[in-house]
Short mmCIF file of N, CA and C in Angstrom, two decimals:
data_model
loop_
_atom_site.label_atom_id
_atom_site.label_comp_id
_atom_site.label_asym_id
_atom_site.label_seq_id
_atom_site.Cartn_x
_atom_site.Cartn_y
_atom_site.Cartn_z
N MET V 1 7.87 11.57 7.67
CA MET V 1 7.18 11.41 6.40
C MET V 1 7.95 10.46 5.51
N ALA V 2 7.22 9.77 4.68
CA ALA V 2 7.83 8.80 3.78
C ALA V 2 8.23 9.47 2.46
N SER V 3 9.20 8.87 1.80
CA SER V 3 9.60 9.38 0.49
C SER V 3 8.66 8.81 -0.58
N PHE V 4 8.89 9.22 -1.81
CA PHE V 4 8.06 8.74 -2.92
C PHE V 4 8.18 7.23 -3.13
N GLN V 5 9.16 6.59 -2.52
CA GLN V 5 9.37 5.16 -2.67
C GLN V 5 8.50 4.33 -1.73
N ALA V 6 7.59 4.98 -1.01
CA ALA V 6 6.79 4.30 0.01
C ALA V 6 5.86 3.23 -0.55
N ILE V 7 5.31 3.42 -1.73
CA ILE V 7 4.36 2.45 -2.28
C ILE V 7 5.03 1.08 -2.45
N GLY V 8 6.19 1.07 -3.07
CA GLY V 8 6.92 -0.18 -3.25
C GLY V 8 7.38 -0.77 -1.93
N SER V 9 7.80 0.08 -1.01
CA SER V 9 8.26 -0.40 0.29
C SER V 9 7.14 -1.08 1.07
N VAL V 10 5.92 -0.54 0.98
CA VAL V 10 4.79 -1.14 1.68
C VAL V 10 4.46 -2.50 1.07
N ALA V 11 4.42 -2.60 -0.24
CA ALA V 11 4.12 -3.88 -0.89
C ALA V 11 5.17 -4.93 -0.53
N GLU V 12 6.43 -4.54 -0.55
CA GLU V 12 7.51 -5.47 -0.18
C GLU V 12 7.39 -5.88 1.29
N ALA V 13 7.00 -4.94 2.16
CA ALA V 13 6.86 -5.24 3.58
C ALA V 13 5.75 -6.26 3.83
N VAL V 14 4.65 -6.15 3.09
CA VAL V 14 3.56 -7.12 3.25
C VAL V 14 4.03 -8.51 2.83
N ALA V 15 4.74 -8.61 1.70
CA ALA V 15 5.26 -9.90 1.25
C ALA V 15 6.26 -10.45 2.27
N ARG V 16 7.10 -9.58 2.84
CA ARG V 16 8.08 -10.01 3.83
C ARG V 16 7.42 -10.48 5.12
N LEU V 17 6.36 -9.77 5.55
CA LEU V 17 5.63 -10.18 6.75
C LEU V 17 5.12 -11.62 6.60
N LEU V 18 4.54 -11.91 5.44
CA LEU V 18 4.01 -13.24 5.19
C LEU V 18 5.13 -14.27 5.10
N ALA V 19 6.21 -13.92 4.41
CA ALA V 19 7.33 -14.86 4.25
C ALA V 19 7.96 -15.21 5.60
N GLN V 20 8.12 -14.21 6.46
CA GLN V 20 8.74 -14.46 7.76
C GLN V 20 7.81 -15.20 8.71
N SER V 21 6.53 -15.15 8.46
CA SER V 21 5.56 -15.81 9.35
C SER V 21 5.25 -17.24 8.93
N TRP V 22 5.53 -17.59 7.67
CA TRP V 22 5.15 -18.91 7.16
C TRP V 22 6.01 -20.01 7.77
N GLN V 23 5.36 -21.10 8.14
CA GLN V 23 6.01 -22.32 8.61
C GLN V 23 5.51 -23.47 7.75
N PRO V 24 6.39 -24.11 6.97
CA PRO V 24 5.95 -25.19 6.08
C PRO V 24 5.18 -26.30 6.78
N SER V 25 5.42 -26.52 8.05
CA SER V 25 4.72 -27.59 8.77
C SER V 25 3.21 -27.33 8.86
N LEU V 26 2.79 -26.09 8.62
CA LEU V 26 1.37 -25.76 8.68
C LEU V 26 0.57 -26.41 7.54
N LEU V 27 1.25 -26.71 6.43
CA LEU V 27 0.55 -27.25 5.27
C LEU V 27 1.37 -28.39 4.65
N ASN V 28 1.53 -29.46 5.41
CA ASN V 28 2.22 -30.67 4.93
C ASN V 28 3.60 -30.40 4.35
N GLY V 29 4.34 -29.46 4.92
CA GLY V 29 5.71 -29.20 4.49
C GLY V 29 5.85 -28.41 3.20
N ILE V 30 4.79 -27.83 2.70
CA ILE V 30 4.85 -27.08 1.44
C ILE V 30 5.59 -25.75 1.66
N GLU V 31 6.57 -25.51 0.81
CA GLU V 31 7.29 -24.23 0.81
C GLU V 31 6.49 -23.26 -0.06
N LEU V 32 6.22 -22.08 0.46
CA LEU V 32 5.46 -21.08 -0.29
C LEU V 32 6.37 -19.95 -0.73
N GLN V 33 5.96 -19.29 -1.81
CA GLN V 33 6.63 -18.08 -2.29
C GLN V 33 5.76 -16.89 -1.91
N PHE V 34 6.40 -15.75 -1.68
CA PHE V 34 5.69 -14.51 -1.38
C PHE V 34 6.34 -13.42 -2.21
N GLU V 35 5.61 -12.92 -3.21
CA GLU V 35 6.19 -11.98 -4.16
C GLU V 35 5.24 -10.82 -4.43
N VAL V 36 5.85 -9.68 -4.76
CA VAL V 36 5.10 -8.53 -5.23
C VAL V 36 4.96 -8.70 -6.73
N TYR V 37 3.70 -8.64 -7.22
CA TYR V 37 3.41 -8.87 -8.63
C TYR V 37 3.09 -7.57 -9.36
N GLN V 38 3.40 -7.58 -10.65
CA GLN V 38 2.88 -6.61 -11.60
C GLN V 38 1.79 -7.34 -12.38
N GLY V 39 1.01 -6.61 -13.16
CA GLY V 39 -0.06 -7.24 -13.92
C GLY V 39 0.42 -8.37 -14.81
N LYS V 40 1.56 -8.21 -15.47
CA LYS V 40 2.07 -9.23 -16.39
C LYS V 40 2.44 -10.53 -15.68
N ASP V 41 2.76 -10.47 -14.38
CA ASP V 41 3.16 -11.66 -13.63
C ASP V 41 2.01 -12.65 -13.46
N PHE V 42 0.78 -12.20 -13.64
CA PHE V 42 -0.37 -13.09 -13.49
C PHE V 42 -0.46 -14.10 -14.64
N SER V 43 0.24 -13.85 -15.75
CA SER V 43 0.19 -14.79 -16.88
C SER V 43 1.00 -16.05 -16.59
N GLU V 44 2.02 -15.96 -15.75
CA GLU V 44 2.82 -17.12 -15.35
C GLU V 44 3.02 -17.08 -13.84
N PRO V 45 1.98 -17.41 -13.08
CA PRO V 45 2.06 -17.27 -11.62
C PRO V 45 2.95 -18.34 -10.98
N MET V 46 3.26 -18.10 -9.73
CA MET V 46 4.04 -19.06 -8.94
C MET V 46 3.25 -20.36 -8.74
N ASP V 47 3.94 -21.40 -8.32
CA ASP V 47 3.27 -22.68 -8.08
C ASP V 47 2.44 -22.64 -6.81
N ALA V 48 3.02 -22.11 -5.73
CA ALA V 48 2.31 -22.07 -4.45
C ALA V 48 2.79 -20.88 -3.65
N GLY V 49 1.84 -20.09 -3.17
CA GLY V 49 2.20 -18.94 -2.36
C GLY V 49 1.18 -17.83 -2.43
N ILE V 50 1.64 -16.64 -2.08
CA ILE V 50 0.79 -15.44 -2.09
C ILE V 50 1.48 -14.36 -2.91
N SER V 51 0.72 -13.77 -3.83
CA SER V 51 1.23 -12.59 -4.55
C SER V 51 0.57 -11.35 -3.95
N VAL V 52 1.35 -10.27 -3.91
CA VAL V 52 0.87 -8.97 -3.44
C VAL V 52 0.86 -8.06 -4.65
N PHE V 53 -0.32 -7.62 -5.04
CA PHE V 53 -0.48 -6.80 -6.25
C PHE V 53 -1.11 -5.47 -5.86
N VAL V 54 -0.38 -4.37 -6.08
CA VAL V 54 -0.92 -3.04 -5.83
C VAL V 54 -1.75 -2.66 -7.04
N TYR V 55 -3.07 -2.55 -6.84
CA TYR V 55 -3.94 -2.26 -7.98
C TYR V 55 -4.47 -0.84 -7.98
N GLN V 56 -4.29 -0.11 -6.88
CA GLN V 56 -4.80 1.26 -6.84
C GLN V 56 -4.12 2.03 -5.71
N VAL V 57 -3.84 3.30 -5.98
CA VAL V 57 -3.33 4.21 -4.96
C VAL V 57 -4.18 5.47 -5.04
N GLY V 58 -4.71 5.88 -3.90
CA GLY V 58 -5.57 7.07 -3.87
C GLY V 58 -5.23 7.99 -2.72
N VAL V 59 -5.62 9.23 -2.86
CA VAL V 59 -5.41 10.22 -1.80
C VAL V 59 -6.41 9.97 -0.68
N ASN V 60 -5.94 9.92 0.55
CA ASN V 60 -6.80 9.75 1.71
C ASN V 60 -7.48 11.09 1.96
N LYS V 61 -8.79 11.14 1.78
CA LYS V 61 -9.53 12.40 1.88
C LYS V 61 -9.75 12.86 3.32
N VAL V 62 -9.68 11.94 4.27
CA VAL V 62 -9.90 12.30 5.68
C VAL V 62 -8.74 13.14 6.21
N GLN V 63 -7.52 12.78 5.84
CA GLN V 63 -6.35 13.48 6.36
C GLN V 63 -5.72 14.41 5.33
N ARG V 64 -6.47 14.83 4.35
CA ARG V 64 -5.93 15.66 3.27
C ARG V 64 -5.47 17.02 3.73
N THR V 65 -5.99 17.57 4.81
CA THR V 65 -5.66 18.92 5.22
C THR V 65 -4.71 18.97 6.42
N LEU V 66 -3.80 18.03 6.48
CA LEU V 66 -2.82 18.03 7.57
C LEU V 66 -1.92 19.26 7.48
N PRO V 67 -1.48 19.77 8.61
CA PRO V 67 -0.52 20.88 8.57
C PRO V 67 0.84 20.37 8.12
N PRO V 68 1.71 21.26 7.64
CA PRO V 68 3.05 20.81 7.25
C PRO V 68 3.77 20.17 8.43
N ALA V 69 4.43 19.06 8.17
CA ALA V 69 5.14 18.36 9.25
C ALA V 69 6.53 18.92 9.44
N THR V 70 7.15 19.36 8.37
CA THR V 70 8.49 19.91 8.44
C THR V 70 8.40 21.39 8.11
N ALA V 71 8.95 22.21 8.98
CA ALA V 71 8.88 23.66 8.76
C ALA V 71 9.47 24.01 7.39
N GLY V 72 8.74 24.81 6.66
CA GLY V 72 9.20 25.25 5.36
C GLY V 72 8.85 24.33 4.21
N HIS V 73 8.22 23.20 4.48
CA HIS V 73 7.86 22.27 3.41
C HIS V 73 6.36 22.29 3.17
N ARG V 74 5.97 21.86 1.99
CA ARG V 74 4.54 21.73 1.69
C ARG V 74 3.96 20.60 2.51
N ARG V 75 2.64 20.57 2.59
CA ARG V 75 1.95 19.51 3.35
C ARG V 75 2.28 18.14 2.79
N PRO V 76 2.32 17.13 3.66
CA PRO V 76 2.50 15.77 3.14
C PRO V 76 1.25 15.33 2.38
N LEU V 77 1.43 14.43 1.45
CA LEU V 77 0.32 13.88 0.67
C LEU V 77 -0.07 12.55 1.29
N PRO V 78 -1.24 12.47 1.97
CA PRO V 78 -1.65 11.21 2.58
C PRO V 78 -2.30 10.30 1.54
N ILE V 79 -1.78 9.08 1.42
CA ILE V 79 -2.31 8.15 0.44
C ILE V 79 -2.70 6.83 1.09
N ASP V 80 -3.61 6.13 0.43
CA ASP V 80 -3.99 4.77 0.79
C ASP V 80 -3.58 3.87 -0.38
N ILE V 81 -2.99 2.73 -0.05
CA ILE V 81 -2.49 1.80 -1.07
C ILE V 81 -3.38 0.55 -1.05
N SER V 82 -4.09 0.33 -2.14
CA SER V 82 -4.99 -0.83 -2.25
C SER V 82 -4.24 -1.99 -2.88
N MET V 83 -4.27 -3.14 -2.20
CA MET V 83 -3.53 -4.32 -2.65
C MET V 83 -4.46 -5.52 -2.74
N LEU V 84 -4.09 -6.43 -3.60
CA LEU V 84 -4.82 -7.68 -3.74
C LEU V 84 -3.86 -8.81 -3.38
N LEU V 85 -4.21 -9.57 -2.34
CA LEU V 85 -3.45 -10.76 -1.96
C LEU V 85 -4.10 -11.94 -2.65
N THR V 86 -3.34 -12.63 -3.47
CA THR V 86 -3.88 -13.73 -4.26
C THR V 86 -3.17 -15.02 -3.87
N ALA V 87 -3.97 -16.05 -3.60
CA ALA V 87 -3.44 -17.36 -3.24
C ALA V 87 -3.21 -18.19 -4.49
N TRP V 88 -2.07 -18.87 -4.53
CA TRP V 88 -1.72 -19.73 -5.66
C TRP V 88 -1.37 -21.12 -5.13
N ALA V 89 -1.91 -22.13 -5.72
CA ALA V 89 -1.59 -23.52 -5.37
C ALA V 89 -2.09 -24.44 -6.48
N ARG V 90 -1.74 -25.70 -6.38
CA ARG V 90 -2.12 -26.66 -7.41
C ARG V 90 -3.57 -27.12 -7.26
N ASP V 91 -4.14 -26.98 -6.06
CA ASP V 91 -5.54 -27.37 -5.88
C ASP V 91 -6.28 -26.33 -5.04
N ALA V 92 -7.59 -26.32 -5.16
CA ALA V 92 -8.43 -25.32 -4.50
C ALA V 92 -8.31 -25.38 -2.98
N SER V 93 -8.24 -26.57 -2.43
CA SER V 93 -8.16 -26.71 -0.98
C SER V 93 -6.91 -26.03 -0.42
N ALA V 94 -5.79 -26.21 -1.09
CA ALA V 94 -4.55 -25.57 -0.64
C ALA V 94 -4.65 -24.05 -0.78
N GLU V 95 -5.25 -23.56 -1.86
CA GLU V 95 -5.45 -22.11 -2.02
C GLU V 95 -6.28 -21.56 -0.88
N HIS V 96 -7.34 -22.26 -0.51
CA HIS V 96 -8.19 -21.80 0.60
C HIS V 96 -7.38 -21.72 1.88
N ASP V 97 -6.60 -22.75 2.16
CA ASP V 97 -5.79 -22.76 3.38
C ASP V 97 -4.75 -21.65 3.38
N ILE V 98 -4.09 -21.44 2.25
CA ILE V 98 -3.04 -20.43 2.16
C ILE V 98 -3.62 -19.03 2.37
N LEU V 99 -4.74 -18.74 1.70
CA LEU V 99 -5.33 -17.41 1.86
C LEU V 99 -5.86 -17.21 3.28
N GLY V 100 -6.48 -18.23 3.84
CA GLY V 100 -6.96 -18.12 5.22
C GLY V 100 -5.83 -17.85 6.18
N TRP V 101 -4.72 -18.54 5.99
CA TRP V 101 -3.54 -18.31 6.85
C TRP V 101 -3.01 -16.88 6.66
N ALA V 102 -2.92 -16.41 5.42
CA ALA V 102 -2.40 -15.06 5.14
C ALA V 102 -3.29 -13.99 5.78
N MET V 103 -4.60 -14.15 5.67
CA MET V 103 -5.52 -13.17 6.26
C MET V 103 -5.39 -13.17 7.79
N ARG V 104 -5.26 -14.33 8.38
CA ARG V 104 -5.09 -14.43 9.84
C ARG V 104 -3.78 -13.76 10.26
N THR V 105 -2.72 -13.97 9.49
CA THR V 105 -1.41 -13.39 9.79
C THR V 105 -1.46 -11.87 9.74
N ILE V 106 -2.10 -11.32 8.73
CA ILE V 106 -2.20 -9.85 8.63
C ILE V 106 -3.06 -9.30 9.76
N ASP V 107 -4.13 -10.00 10.10
CA ASP V 107 -4.96 -9.53 11.20
C ASP V 107 -4.21 -9.58 12.53
N ASP V 108 -3.29 -10.52 12.67
CA ASP V 108 -2.47 -10.60 13.88
C ASP V 108 -1.37 -9.54 13.92
N ASN V 109 -1.01 -9.01 12.76
CA ASN V 109 0.09 -8.02 12.65
C ASN V 109 -0.36 -6.86 11.77
N PRO V 110 -1.38 -6.09 12.18
CA PRO V 110 -1.93 -5.06 11.28
C PRO V 110 -1.10 -3.78 11.19
N ILE V 111 -0.16 -3.59 12.10
CA ILE V 111 0.65 -2.37 12.10
C ILE V 111 2.08 -2.72 11.69
N LEU V 112 2.56 -2.10 10.62
CA LEU V 112 3.93 -2.32 10.17
C LEU V 112 4.78 -1.15 10.64
N PRO V 113 5.79 -1.41 11.49
CA PRO V 113 6.65 -0.34 11.98
C PRO V 113 7.69 0.10 10.94
N ALA V 114 8.31 1.25 11.17
CA ALA V 114 9.26 1.82 10.22
C ALA V 114 10.43 0.89 9.94
N GLY V 115 10.95 0.23 10.95
CA GLY V 115 12.08 -0.68 10.73
C GLY V 115 11.73 -1.79 9.75
N PHE V 116 10.53 -2.29 9.82
CA PHE V 116 10.08 -3.34 8.92
C PHE V 116 9.83 -2.77 7.52
N LEU V 117 9.24 -1.57 7.46
CA LEU V 117 8.94 -0.92 6.18
C LEU V 117 10.21 -0.53 5.44
N ASN V 118 11.27 -0.22 6.18
CA ASN V 118 12.53 0.21 5.58
C ASN V 118 13.48 -0.92 5.25
N ALA V 119 13.09 -2.16 5.46
CA ALA V 119 13.99 -3.29 5.25
C ALA V 119 14.40 -3.43 3.78
N ALA V 120 13.48 -3.24 2.85
CA ALA V 120 13.80 -3.39 1.42
C ALA V 120 14.56 -2.17 0.90
N ILE V 121 14.12 -0.99 1.26
CA ILE V 121 14.75 0.25 0.82
C ILE V 121 14.97 1.11 2.07
N PRO V 122 16.18 1.18 2.59
CA PRO V 122 16.43 1.95 3.82
C PRO V 122 16.11 3.43 3.68
N GLY V 123 15.58 4.00 4.76
CA GLY V 123 15.36 5.44 4.84
C GLY V 123 14.10 5.97 4.19
N VAL V 124 13.22 5.10 3.74
CA VAL V 124 11.99 5.57 3.09
C VAL V 124 11.03 6.17 4.13
N PHE V 125 10.90 5.51 5.27
CA PHE V 125 10.00 5.96 6.33
C PHE V 125 10.81 6.51 7.50
N GLY V 126 10.24 7.51 8.19
CA GLY V 126 10.85 8.05 9.39
C GLY V 126 10.79 7.03 10.51
N PRO V 127 11.63 7.18 11.54
CA PRO V 127 11.72 6.17 12.60
C PRO V 127 10.44 5.97 13.41
N GLN V 128 9.56 6.95 13.48
CA GLN V 128 8.34 6.82 14.26
C GLN V 128 7.11 6.47 13.42
N GLU V 129 7.28 6.32 12.12
CA GLU V 129 6.14 6.08 11.24
C GLU V 129 5.69 4.62 11.25
N THR V 130 4.39 4.44 11.07
CA THR V 130 3.81 3.12 10.92
C THR V 130 2.79 3.16 9.79
N VAL V 131 2.43 1.99 9.31
CA VAL V 131 1.38 1.86 8.31
C VAL V 131 0.43 0.78 8.80
N GLU V 132 -0.87 1.05 8.70
CA GLU V 132 -1.88 0.10 9.15
C GLU V 132 -2.46 -0.65 7.96
N LEU V 133 -2.58 -1.98 8.10
CA LEU V 133 -3.20 -2.82 7.07
C LEU V 133 -4.62 -3.15 7.52
N VAL V 134 -5.59 -2.82 6.68
CA VAL V 134 -6.99 -3.11 6.99
C VAL V 134 -7.62 -3.82 5.80
N PRO V 135 -8.64 -4.66 6.05
CA PRO V 135 -9.32 -5.30 4.92
C PRO V 135 -9.92 -4.26 3.98
N GLY V 136 -9.78 -4.50 2.70
CA GLY V 136 -10.37 -3.61 1.71
C GLY V 136 -11.73 -4.12 1.29
N GLU V 137 -12.36 -3.37 0.43
CA GLU V 137 -13.68 -3.77 -0.07
C GLU V 137 -13.71 -3.65 -1.58
N LEU V 138 -14.14 -4.70 -2.22
CA LEU V 138 -14.37 -4.70 -3.66
C LEU V 138 -15.75 -5.30 -3.89
N THR V 139 -16.55 -4.64 -4.71
CA THR V 139 -17.84 -5.22 -5.07
C THR V 139 -17.59 -6.38 -6.03
N ASN V 140 -18.59 -7.22 -6.23
CA ASN V 140 -18.45 -8.32 -7.18
C ASN V 140 -18.10 -7.80 -8.57
N GLU V 141 -18.72 -6.69 -8.94
CA GLU V 141 -18.44 -6.10 -10.26
C GLU V 141 -16.99 -5.65 -10.37
N GLU V 142 -16.46 -5.03 -9.31
CA GLU V 142 -15.06 -4.59 -9.33
C GLU V 142 -14.11 -5.78 -9.41
N VAL V 143 -14.44 -6.86 -8.72
CA VAL V 143 -13.62 -8.07 -8.78
C VAL V 143 -13.58 -8.60 -10.20
N PHE V 144 -14.74 -8.71 -10.84
CA PHE V 144 -14.78 -9.23 -12.21
C PHE V 144 -14.08 -8.30 -13.19
N GLN V 145 -14.22 -6.99 -13.01
CA GLN V 145 -13.51 -6.05 -13.88
C GLN V 145 -12.00 -6.17 -13.72
N LEU V 146 -11.55 -6.32 -12.49
CA LEU V 146 -10.12 -6.47 -12.23
C LEU V 146 -9.57 -7.72 -12.90
N TRP V 147 -10.29 -8.83 -12.77
CA TRP V 147 -9.80 -10.09 -13.34
C TRP V 147 -9.98 -10.15 -14.85
N GLN V 148 -10.81 -9.28 -15.43
CA GLN V 148 -10.91 -9.23 -16.88
C GLN V 148 -9.65 -8.63 -17.50
N VAL V 149 -8.99 -7.73 -16.79
CA VAL V 149 -7.79 -7.11 -17.35
C VAL V 149 -6.51 -7.82 -16.93
N LEU V 150 -6.55 -8.63 -15.86
CA LEU V 150 -5.37 -9.40 -15.47
C LEU V 150 -5.26 -10.63 -16.35
N PRO V 151 -4.02 -11.00 -16.76
CA PRO V 151 -3.86 -12.13 -17.69
C PRO V 151 -3.96 -13.50 -17.00
N ASN V 152 -5.10 -13.79 -16.42
CA ASN V 152 -5.37 -15.09 -15.81
C ASN V 152 -6.86 -15.15 -15.54
N SER V 153 -7.34 -16.33 -15.20
CA SER V 153 -8.75 -16.44 -14.85
C SER V 153 -8.96 -16.01 -13.41
N LEU V 154 -10.20 -15.89 -13.00
CA LEU V 154 -10.54 -15.49 -11.64
C LEU V 154 -9.80 -16.35 -10.64
N GLN V 155 -9.13 -15.70 -9.70
CA GLN V 155 -8.31 -16.41 -8.73
C GLN V 155 -8.70 -15.96 -7.32
N LEU V 156 -8.68 -16.88 -6.36
CA LEU V 156 -9.04 -16.58 -4.98
C LEU V 156 -8.13 -15.48 -4.42
N SER V 157 -8.74 -14.37 -4.00
CA SER V 157 -7.97 -13.20 -3.54
C SER V 157 -8.68 -12.49 -2.41
N ALA V 158 -7.94 -11.63 -1.72
CA ALA V 158 -8.50 -10.79 -0.66
C ALA V 158 -7.91 -9.39 -0.81
N PRO V 159 -8.78 -8.35 -0.80
CA PRO V 159 -8.27 -6.98 -0.91
C PRO V 159 -7.86 -6.43 0.46
N TYR V 160 -6.78 -5.65 0.48
CA TYR V 160 -6.33 -4.97 1.69
C TYR V 160 -5.94 -3.54 1.34
N VAL V 161 -6.00 -2.68 2.34
CA VAL V 161 -5.60 -1.28 2.17
C VAL V 161 -4.54 -0.95 3.21
N ALA V 162 -3.45 -0.38 2.76
CA ALA V 162 -2.41 0.13 3.66
C ALA V 162 -2.71 1.62 3.82
N ARG V 163 -3.02 2.03 5.05
CA ARG V 163 -3.36 3.42 5.26
C ARG V 163 -2.62 3.96 6.44
N VAL V 164 -2.48 5.10 6.69
CA VAL V 164 -2.34 6.26 5.84
C VAL V 164 -0.85 6.48 5.67
N VAL V 165 -0.39 6.43 4.43
CA VAL V 165 1.01 6.66 4.11
C VAL V 165 1.14 8.14 3.74
N ARG V 166 2.03 8.83 4.42
CA ARG V 166 2.20 10.27 4.17
C ARG V 166 3.47 10.50 3.37
N LEU V 167 3.30 10.96 2.13
CA LEU V 167 4.44 11.23 1.26
C LEU V 167 4.92 12.66 1.50
N GLU V 168 6.18 12.76 1.87
CA GLU V 168 6.76 14.08 2.17
C GLU V 168 7.10 14.81 0.88
N SER V 169 6.89 16.10 0.90
CA SER V 169 7.23 16.94 -0.24
C SER V 169 8.68 17.39 -0.14
N ALA V 170 9.34 17.42 -1.28
CA ALA V 170 10.71 17.94 -1.33
C ALA V 170 10.71 19.43 -1.63
N VAL V 171 9.52 19.98 -1.94
CA VAL V 171 9.41 21.39 -2.30
C VAL V 171 9.35 22.22 -1.02
N THR V 172 10.21 23.20 -0.95
CA THR V 172 10.18 24.10 0.21
C THR V 172 9.36 25.33 -0.14
N VAL V 173 8.70 25.85 0.87
CA VAL V 173 7.90 27.06 0.71
C VAL V 173 8.73 28.20 1.27
N PRO V 174 9.00 29.21 0.46
CA PRO V 174 9.83 30.31 0.97
C PRO V 174 9.16 30.98 2.17
N GLN V 175 9.95 31.24 3.17
CA GLN V 175 9.44 31.87 4.38
C GLN V 175 9.90 33.33 4.38
N GLY V 176 8.96 34.24 4.38
CA GLY V 176 9.28 35.66 4.46
C GLY V 176 9.11 36.15 5.89
N GLY V 177 9.70 37.27 6.17
CA GLY V 177 9.54 37.85 7.49
C GLY V 177 8.15 38.46 7.64
N PRO V 178 7.81 38.90 8.83
CA PRO V 178 6.48 39.50 9.03
C PRO V 178 6.35 40.83 8.29
N VAL V 179 5.14 41.15 7.90
CA VAL V 179 4.87 42.43 7.24
C VAL V 179 4.90 43.51 8.31
N LEU V 180 5.77 44.52 8.10
CA LEU V 180 5.92 45.58 9.10
C LEU V 180 5.17 46.85 8.72
N THR V 181 5.10 47.14 7.44
CA THR V 181 4.35 48.33 6.99
C THR V 181 3.60 47.99 5.72
N ARG V 182 2.51 48.74 5.51
CA ARG V 182 1.74 48.60 4.29
C ARG V 182 1.86 49.88 3.51
N GLU V 183 2.10 49.75 2.26
CA GLU V 183 2.15 50.92 1.40
C GLU V 183 1.14 50.72 0.29
N LEU V 184 0.18 51.59 0.22
CA LEU V 184 -0.84 51.52 -0.80
C LEU V 184 -0.68 52.70 -1.74
N GLU V 185 -0.71 52.44 -3.03
CA GLU V 185 -0.63 53.51 -4.00
C GLU V 185 -1.91 53.50 -4.81
N PHE V 186 -2.48 54.70 -4.96
CA PHE V 186 -3.73 54.83 -5.71
C PHE V 186 -3.46 55.67 -6.94
N GLU V 187 -4.15 55.36 -8.02
CA GLU V 187 -4.07 56.17 -9.23
C GLU V 187 -5.47 56.62 -9.57
N ALA V 188 -5.56 57.76 -10.17
CA ALA V 188 -6.86 58.27 -10.59
C ALA V 188 -7.33 57.47 -11.79
N ALA V 189 -8.60 57.21 -11.79
CA ALA V 189 -9.18 56.46 -12.88
C ALA V 189 -9.23 57.33 -14.13
N PRO V 190 -8.96 56.76 -15.28
CA PRO V 190 -9.04 57.56 -16.52
C PRO V 190 -10.47 58.04 -16.75
N ALA V 191 -10.58 59.24 -17.28
CA ALA V 191 -11.89 59.84 -17.49
C ALA V 191 -12.56 59.40 -18.75
#
């Protein structure tokens, strides 16, 4: 199970996947940046590259009733992390190429292993854990609402979801021994 630091680790891993896969020769020698953004970073974006912006985190309802993974601990909390990959460049053609390349790269590498996920913050994910990256879905209305609150104009982007990240609980559930006898006490009802 992953620790509470998993959300940031996943975003950093996506940026690292793209950074390690980029070859400047693909686009006339252009060096790209790959960064995890907060909302305020959209007001002064990079010159050329891809930003990874986590815009929503939700509980995965399909795997919500998993049994406890560690004896004595509460159930893990399965979450999905919704991200927006945004292409930045000086002209539209370069943005199109950059985003197309990024989408192809993620589709070629949709499973992030624990070693890769733990590169930014060691020990967040267990050694056998993986996270799957799948295309997300945003309606046109959701896209426009998102860009109305971000400090920039509408920018070429693609939504992705990292699923299923299981956050481990640090709370232990006390374990009692088996019930051996029952003792029932009755009182007479007042008249």
